[in-house]
Tab-separated table of C-alpha atoms in Angstrom:
chain	number	residue	atom	x	y	z
D	9	UNK	CA	-64.533	70.157	34.604
D	10	UNK	CA	-61.870	67.743	35.691
D	11	UNK	CA	-59.793	65.280	33.708
D	12	UNK	CA	-59.537	62.408	36.102
D	13	UNK	CA	-58.227	58.883	36.527
D	14	UNK	CA	-61.452	56.999	37.185
D	15	UNK	CA	-60.092	53.470	37.148
D	16	UNK	CA	-56.782	51.687	37.673
D	17	UNK	CA	-55.499	48.167	37.243
D	18	UNK	CA	-52.186	46.368	37.257
D	19	UNK	CA	-50.693	42.991	36.469
D	20	UNK	CA	-47.860	41.828	38.700
D	21	UNK	CA	-46.342	38.576	37.385
D	22	UNK	CA	-46.336	35.556	39.654
D	23	UNK	CA	-42.750	34.374	39.058
D	24	UNK	CA	-40.429	35.813	41.712
D	25	UNK	CA	-36.691	36.001	41.017
D	26	UNK	CA	-34.758	36.703	44.217
D	27	UNK	CA	-31.268	38.166	44.307
D	28	UNK	CA	-29.632	34.927	45.431
D	29	UNK	CA	-30.689	33.313	42.143
D	30	UNK	CA	-27.955	35.389	40.474
D	31	UNK	CA	-25.194	33.857	42.583
D	32	UNK	CA	-24.448	31.310	39.852
D	33	UNK	CA	-24.554	33.733	36.926
D	34	UNK	CA	-21.477	34.616	34.890
D	35	UNK	CA	-21.139	38.402	35.007
D	36	UNK	CA	-18.609	40.086	32.731
D	37	UNK	CA	-17.313	43.611	32.177
D	38	UNK	CA	-18.338	45.419	28.984
D	39	UNK	CA	-15.085	44.367	27.282
D	40	UNK	CA	-15.754	40.716	28.105
D	41	UNK	CA	-13.191	40.497	30.898
D	42	UNK	CA	-13.865	38.763	34.205
D	43	UNK	CA	-15.107	40.864	37.127
D	44	UNK	CA	-12.726	40.673	40.076
D	45	UNK	CA	-15.441	40.063	42.648
D	46	UNK	CA	-17.488	37.082	43.686
D	47	UNK	CA	-21.130	37.019	42.643
D	48	UNK	CA	-22.126	37.278	46.289
D	49	UNK	CA	-20.258	40.582	46.552
D	50	UNK	CA	-21.670	41.801	43.211
D	51	UNK	CA	-25.232	41.030	44.316
D	52	UNK	CA	-24.696	42.564	47.759
D	53	UNK	CA	-23.447	45.840	46.243
D	54	UNK	CA	-26.282	45.810	43.716
D	55	UNK	CA	-28.896	45.480	46.457
D	56	UNK	CA	-27.293	48.250	48.540
D	57	UNK	CA	-27.417	50.670	45.587
D	58	UNK	CA	-30.748	49.829	43.974
D	59	UNK	CA	-32.773	48.574	46.945
D	60	UNK	CA	-33.977	45.639	44.824
D	61	UNK	CA	-34.242	42.324	46.671
D	62	UNK	CA	-36.426	40.544	44.119
D	63	UNK	CA	-38.199	41.159	40.835
D	64	UNK	CA	-41.092	39.659	38.835
D	65	UNK	CA	-40.964	37.837	35.492
D	66	UNK	CA	-43.898	36.815	33.292
D	67	UNK	CA	-44.718	33.198	32.608
D	68	UNK	CA	-43.308	31.783	29.381
D	69	UNK	CA	-46.563	31.873	27.412
D	70	UNK	CA	-47.337	35.553	28.114
D	71	UNK	CA	-46.267	38.694	26.230
D	72	UNK	CA	-46.453	42.433	26.882
D	73	UNK	CA	-49.776	42.756	25.072
D	74	UNK	CA	-51.234	39.907	27.137
D	75	UNK	CA	-50.356	41.428	30.493
D	76	UNK	CA	-51.285	44.904	29.256
D	77	UNK	CA	-54.749	43.547	28.491
D	78	UNK	CA	-54.974	41.986	31.975
D	79	UNK	CA	-54.230	45.353	33.581
D	80	UNK	CA	-56.578	47.153	31.187
D	81	UNK	CA	-59.487	44.878	32.012
D	82	UNK	CA	-59.030	45.616	35.714
D	83	UNK	CA	-58.913	49.367	35.052
D	84	UNK	CA	-62.075	49.224	32.929
D	85	UNK	CA	-63.893	47.305	35.655
D	86	UNK	CA	-62.598	49.683	38.322
D	87	UNK	CA	-63.918	52.667	36.334
D	88	UNK	CA	-67.187	50.814	35.753
D	89	UNK	CA	-67.382	51.807	32.092
D	90	UNK	CA	-68.417	50.058	28.913
D	91	UNK	CA	-65.148	49.472	26.980
D	92	UNK	CA	-67.019	50.232	23.747
D	93	UNK	CA	-67.251	53.869	24.901
D	94	UNK	CA	-63.456	54.326	24.924
D	95	UNK	CA	-62.237	56.899	22.410
D	96	UNK	CA	-58.518	56.090	22.628
D	97	UNK	CA	-56.294	53.252	23.768
D	98	UNK	CA	-52.737	54.508	24.262
D	99	UNK	CA	-50.100	51.894	25.045
D	100	UNK	CA	-46.597	52.774	26.229
D	101	UNK	CA	-43.853	50.169	25.836
D	102	UNK	CA	-40.292	49.905	24.563
D	103	UNK	CA	-39.808	46.552	22.854
D	104	UNK	CA	-43.218	45.303	21.734
D	105	UNK	CA	-44.062	41.643	22.204
D	106	UNK	CA	-40.940	39.554	22.740
D	107	UNK	CA	-41.718	35.853	22.978
D	108	UNK	CA	-39.969	33.526	25.437
D	109	UNK	CA	-36.523	32.337	24.331
D	110	UNK	CA	-36.305	35.004	21.637
D	111	UNK	CA	-35.195	38.617	21.688
D	112	UNK	CA	-36.914	39.770	18.508
D	113	UNK	CA	-39.283	42.686	18.943
D	114	UNK	CA	-42.718	42.237	17.396
D	115	UNK	CA	-44.784	45.397	16.987
D	116	UNK	CA	-46.818	44.568	13.897
D	117	UNK	CA	-49.631	45.118	14.613
D	118	UNK	CA	-48.984	47.577	17.419
D	119	UNK	CA	-49.597	46.549	21.009
D	120	UNK	CA	-52.563	48.921	21.359
D	121	UNK	CA	-54.279	47.189	18.435
D	122	UNK	CA	-53.502	43.786	19.948
D	123	UNK	CA	-54.877	44.799	23.333
D	124	UNK	CA	-58.031	46.231	21.764
D	125	UNK	CA	-58.406	42.880	19.969
D	126	UNK	CA	-57.890	40.892	23.191
D	127	UNK	CA	-60.492	43.051	24.943
D	128	UNK	CA	-62.888	42.396	22.029
D	129	UNK	CA	-63.696	46.080	21.557
D	130	UNK	CA	-65.561	46.385	18.258
D	131	UNK	CA	-66.002	50.160	18.042
D	132	UNK	CA	-63.822	51.398	15.115
D	133	UNK	CA	-63.971	54.914	16.551
D	134	UNK	CA	-61.869	53.651	19.463
D	135	UNK	CA	-58.425	54.620	18.158
D	136	UNK	CA	-55.551	52.415	19.338
D	137	UNK	CA	-51.915	53.459	19.045
D	138	UNK	CA	-48.524	52.919	20.696
D	139	UNK	CA	-46.161	55.407	22.245
D	140	UNK	CA	-42.382	54.887	22.462
D	141	UNK	CA	-41.088	57.311	25.066
D	142	UNK	CA	-38.844	55.261	27.332
D	143	UNK	CA	-39.766	54.771	30.970
D	144	UNK	CA	-41.855	58.010	31.081
D	145	UNK	CA	-44.195	56.556	28.431
D	146	UNK	CA	-47.227	55.975	30.645
D	147	UNK	CA	-47.113	59.510	32.070
D	148	UNK	CA	-46.754	60.931	28.555
D	149	UNK	CA	-49.729	58.825	27.478
D	150	UNK	CA	-51.806	60.375	30.267
D	151	UNK	CA	-50.699	63.839	29.143
D	152	UNK	CA	-51.788	63.019	25.577
D	153	UNK	CA	-55.126	61.657	26.798
D	154	UNK	CA	-55.688	64.918	28.661
D	155	UNK	CA	-54.945	66.864	25.462
D	156	UNK	CA	-57.477	64.822	23.473
D	157	UNK	CA	-60.140	65.430	26.113
D	158	UNK	CA	-59.377	69.152	26.353
D	159	UNK	CA	-59.595	69.437	22.573
D	160	UNK	CA	-63.019	67.807	22.566
D	161	UNK	CA	-61.688	64.808	20.628
D	162	UNK	CA	-62.349	62.312	23.410
D	163	UNK	CA	-64.236	61.725	26.636
D	164	UNK	CA	-62.689	58.453	27.775
D	165	UNK	CA	-59.159	57.158	27.205
D	166	UNK	CA	-57.378	54.009	28.326
D	167	UNK	CA	-53.652	54.482	28.983
D	168	UNK	CA	-51.470	51.425	29.537
D	169	UNK	CA	-47.803	50.865	30.370
D	170	UNK	CA	-46.602	47.313	29.752
D	171	UNK	CA	-43.197	45.706	29.442
D	172	UNK	CA	-41.309	42.380	29.620
D	173	UNK	CA	-37.737	43.563	30.098
D	174	UNK	CA	-36.619	40.133	31.299
D	175	UNK	CA	-36.582	39.077	27.638
D	176	UNK	CA	-34.225	41.783	26.380
D	177	UNK	CA	-31.547	41.702	29.094
D	178	UNK	CA	-27.972	40.521	28.685
D	179	UNK	CA	-27.520	37.893	31.394
D	180	UNK	CA	-23.771	38.611	31.425
D	181	UNK	CA	-24.418	42.230	32.433
D	182	UNK	CA	-24.841	43.133	36.123
D	183	UNK	CA	-27.496	45.659	35.135
D	184	UNK	CA	-29.741	42.763	34.073
D	185	UNK	CA	-30.666	42.349	37.754
D	186	UNK	CA	-32.470	45.712	37.692
D	187	UNK	CA	-35.097	44.904	35.095
D	188	UNK	CA	-38.454	43.186	35.485
D	189	UNK	CA	-41.874	42.683	33.903
D	190	UNK	CA	-45.290	44.163	34.621
D	191	UNK	CA	-48.227	46.222	33.405
D	192	UNK	CA	-50.334	49.088	34.717
D	193	UNK	CA	-53.412	50.727	33.230
D	194	UNK	CA	-55.675	53.703	33.854
D	195	UNK	CA	-58.952	55.037	32.512
D	196	UNK	CA	-58.883	58.821	32.012
D	197	UNK	CA	-62.223	60.630	31.807
D	198	UNK	CA	-63.767	64.069	31.731
D	199	UNK	CA	-65.763	64.503	34.937
D	200	UNK	CA	-67.760	67.234	36.648
D	201	UNK	CA	-65.630	67.047	39.773
D	202	UNK	CA	-63.006	69.629	40.707
D	203	UNK	CA	-60.088	67.233	40.712
D	204	UNK	CA	-57.767	65.411	38.325
D	205	UNK	CA	-54.814	66.742	36.326
D	206	UNK	CA	-53.702	70.184	37.476
D	207	UNK	CA	-50.580	70.671	35.348
D	208	UNK	CA	-47.836	68.802	33.544
D	209	UNK	CA	-44.274	69.199	32.324
D	210	UNK	CA	-42.337	67.288	29.656
D	211	UNK	CA	-38.794	67.697	28.332
D	212	UNK	CA	-36.567	65.777	25.899
D	213	UNK	CA	-32.790	65.959	26.109
D	214	UNK	CA	-31.322	64.421	22.958
D	215	UNK	CA	-27.827	65.913	22.681
D	216	UNK	CA	-25.197	63.966	24.622
D	217	UNK	CA	-27.988	62.326	26.622
D	218	UNK	CA	-29.726	60.545	23.726
D	219	UNK	CA	-27.838	57.260	24.099
D	220	UNK	CA	-27.543	56.933	27.868
D	221	UNK	CA	-29.935	54.000	27.355
D	222	UNK	CA	-29.481	51.984	24.186
D	223	UNK	CA	-29.544	48.587	22.503
D	224	UNK	CA	-26.045	47.086	22.536
D	225	UNK	CA	-23.969	43.916	22.258
D	226	UNK	CA	-23.637	41.339	25.007
D	227	UNK	CA	-20.749	41.587	27.456
D	228	UNK	CA	-19.946	38.051	26.325
D	229	UNK	CA	-17.841	38.744	23.240
D	230	UNK	CA	-18.309	35.173	21.995
D	231	UNK	CA	-22.022	35.651	21.355
D	232	UNK	CA	-23.438	36.846	18.046
D	233	UNK	CA	-22.605	40.493	17.372
D	234	UNK	CA	-25.954	40.868	15.589
D	235	UNK	CA	-27.980	40.328	18.752
D	236	UNK	CA	-28.710	43.379	20.892
D	237	UNK	CA	-29.793	43.839	24.509
D	238	UNK	CA	-30.918	46.723	26.713
D	239	UNK	CA	-27.857	48.630	27.945
D	240	UNK	CA	-27.353	51.769	29.985
D	241	UNK	CA	-24.701	54.187	31.185
D	242	UNK	CA	-25.772	54.036	34.807
D	243	UNK	CA	-23.578	56.774	36.266
D	244	UNK	CA	-24.541	59.277	33.545
D	245	UNK	CA	-28.244	58.475	33.976
D	246	UNK	CA	-27.919	58.947	37.733
D	247	UNK	CA	-26.233	62.358	37.386
D	248	UNK	CA	-28.672	63.472	34.678
D	249	UNK	CA	-31.725	62.457	36.689
D	250	UNK	CA	-30.526	64.193	39.858
D	251	UNK	CA	-30.002	67.414	37.926
D	252	UNK	CA	-33.044	67.485	35.646
D	253	UNK	CA	-35.925	65.598	37.282
D	254	UNK	CA	-36.292	67.854	40.365
D	255	UNK	CA	-36.373	70.914	38.062
D	256	UNK	CA	-39.154	69.420	35.932
D	257	UNK	CA	-41.140	68.462	39.034
D	258	UNK	CA	-40.796	71.995	40.399
D	259	UNK	CA	-41.920	73.577	37.117
D	260	UNK	CA	-44.913	71.247	37.060
D	261	UNK	CA	-45.914	71.953	40.655
D	262	UNK	CA	-45.396	75.708	40.283
D	263	UNK	CA	-47.701	75.709	37.253
D	264	UNK	CA	-50.384	73.917	39.281
D	265	UNK	CA	-50.550	76.715	41.860
D	266	UNK	CA	-50.292	74.175	44.696
D	267	UNK	CA	-47.976	74.816	47.638
D	268	UNK	CA	-45.219	72.249	48.151
D	269	UNK	CA	-46.506	71.654	51.688
D	270	UNK	CA	-49.806	70.391	50.261
D	271	UNK	CA	-48.209	67.541	48.286
D	272	UNK	CA	-49.199	64.254	49.936
D	273	UNK	CA	-47.496	61.633	47.751
D	274	UNK	CA	-44.932	61.481	44.944
D	275	UNK	CA	-45.170	58.527	42.563
D	276	UNK	CA	-41.758	58.428	40.914
D	277	UNK	CA	-40.489	55.916	38.365
D	278	UNK	CA	-39.028	52.960	40.235
D	279	UNK	CA	-35.577	52.892	38.647
D	280	UNK	CA	-33.175	52.826	41.573
D	281	UNK	CA	-33.967	53.370	45.253
D	282	UNK	CA	-30.939	55.551	46.008
D	283	UNK	CA	-31.487	57.644	42.880
D	284	UNK	CA	-35.175	58.159	43.644
D	285	UNK	CA	-34.415	59.151	47.235
D	286	UNK	CA	-31.813	61.666	46.027
D	287	UNK	CA	-34.231	63.133	43.451
D	288	UNK	CA	-36.908	63.691	46.093
D	289	UNK	CA	-34.416	65.291	48.490
D	290	UNK	CA	-33.241	67.693	45.774
D	291	UNK	CA	-36.847	68.481	44.819
D	292	UNK	CA	-37.679	69.603	48.351
D	293	UNK	CA	-34.367	71.428	48.624
D	294	UNK	CA	-35.476	73.610	45.677
D	295	UNK	CA	-38.299	74.821	47.940
D	296	UNK	CA	-36.014	75.133	50.970
D	297	UNK	CA	-38.347	72.869	52.902
D	298	UNK	CA	-37.710	69.519	54.608
D	299	UNK	CA	-38.886	66.326	52.935
D	300	UNK	CA	-41.972	64.949	54.727
D	301	UNK	CA	-41.945	61.456	56.123
D	302	UNK	CA	-43.531	58.737	54.019
D	303	UNK	CA	-44.136	60.977	50.991
D	304	UNK	CA	-42.684	58.546	48.436
D	305	UNK	CA	-44.215	55.073	48.034
D	306	UNK	CA	-41.704	52.491	46.787
D	307	UNK	CA	-42.289	49.135	45.111
D	308	UNK	CA	-38.850	48.590	43.585
D	309	UNK	CA	-37.693	46.406	46.480
D	310	UNK	CA	-40.079	43.618	45.489
D	311	UNK	CA	-41.025	44.412	41.883
D	312	UNK	CA	-37.802	45.740	40.313
D	313	UNK	CA	-37.808	48.175	37.408
D	314	UNK	CA	-40.560	47.376	34.886
D	315	UNK	CA	-40.057	50.643	32.968
D	316	UNK	CA	-43.383	52.124	31.758
D	317	UNK	CA	-45.302	49.950	34.225
D	318	UNK	CA	-43.718	51.141	37.483
D	319	UNK	CA	-45.705	54.344	38.040
D	320	UNK	CA	-49.219	53.100	37.119
D	321	UNK	CA	-48.621	49.857	39.055
D	322	UNK	CA	-47.440	51.771	42.113
D	323	UNK	CA	-50.428	54.118	41.916
D	324	UNK	CA	-52.820	51.174	41.589
D	325	UNK	CA	-51.321	49.481	44.656
D	326	UNK	CA	-51.664	52.605	46.801
D	327	UNK	CA	-55.124	53.480	45.462
D	328	UNK	CA	-56.379	50.043	46.480
D	329	UNK	CA	-54.563	50.046	49.840
D	330	UNK	CA	-52.198	47.245	48.870
D	331	UNK	CA	-48.968	48.989	49.877
D	332	UNK	CA	-48.293	49.104	53.586
D	333	UNK	CA	-48.237	52.536	55.272
D	334	UNK	CA	-49.475	54.325	52.156
D	335	UNK	CA	-52.991	55.503	51.307
D	336	UNK	CA	-54.822	58.312	49.522
D	337	UNK	CA	-57.777	60.488	50.520
D	338	UNK	CA	-60.060	62.533	48.322
D	339	UNK	CA	-58.533	65.944	47.625
D	340	UNK	CA	-54.908	64.840	48.149
D	341	UNK	CA	-52.424	66.440	45.763
D	342	UNK	CA	-49.934	64.000	44.293
D	343	UNK	CA	-47.145	64.128	41.713
D	344	UNK	CA	-46.286	61.568	39.057
D	345	UNK	CA	-42.734	61.810	37.689
D	346	UNK	CA	-40.428	59.786	35.487
D	347	UNK	CA	-37.162	59.779	33.552
D	348	UNK	CA	-35.888	57.421	30.904
D	349	UNK	CA	-34.551	56.602	27.459
D	350	UNK	CA	-34.382	59.513	25.099
D	351	UNK	CA	-33.551	61.061	27.531
D	352	UNK	CA	-37.072	62.120	28.443
D	353	UNK	CA	-38.457	63.613	31.657
D	354	UNK	CA	-42.048	64.336	32.607
D	355	UNK	CA	-44.294	65.065	35.567
D	356	UNK	CA	-47.981	65.536	36.387
D	357	UNK	CA	-49.509	67.365	39.350
D	358	UNK	CA	-52.820	65.738	40.206
D	359	UNK	CA	-55.619	66.238	42.720
D	360	UNK	CA	-56.985	62.855	43.802
């Protein structure tokens, strides 16, 4: 028996925001003081560190549940299943539905219930619930789907990661350039094939690390102190990720019984190009083996960081041969890995 991803789908918004569009923004330090650099220099340094040249934003009339449903419909069609046969719909997000020109989170009803409604699934035995797990939410949803199937509680699960971070950013904060919108979805099924999920690893660090990502006030001190935006301690996240993510990936791969040399691709959360490159280098260093060429697909350059959507979207692009110089063949061993708010880390070893 295998527990396998049988269908994938993604929604990549049409609105492209290039880096030069930030040249006229007013960026401020956290204390509200002026940054002693021109915007051109700020943007140039940002691009050099993150690798992001552009990002995608949803159209004004769309929300996270809308685009999650778009991705889900594609995944259902790709898996060629009747949606009424789904046992679970698990939706990972961080902020619920945030409408255009507001920053109020709306999660009543939950996004999973909304997406089930949009898809017109009538079966009451199809259980729909949300998961709040930071950027690793989609991977954790897949791990939970696997557990339901192993326990005999399900045969088919739909796992979605969807987010519209463009609506919760502080435009006075340089970090706002990192975040983007998008959705990715997967159908997880029990199959008779000898492939699918081989092992997984999850860890939560909630001591000093708990508030490395948080909701905080705008850098513009003149704005309402009651309004909050996504904030992060970038340097601490970077150091934490470089220390902890490679360890979790190694534990996961070791538990799978697969040799490091047999890993074909690593789908890592698209948070920061330099950070991701450093994580992969440290991962291979743990095995005292050189990093293979072209092992890590990257979409952050064009899509930015859409949190829970980055990994399933990236996987969907590669699976359908839409990312240049990257492809998958039957039997390939791949790794999914992520890190994010909590701080949480997780990884899955998977045979394609």
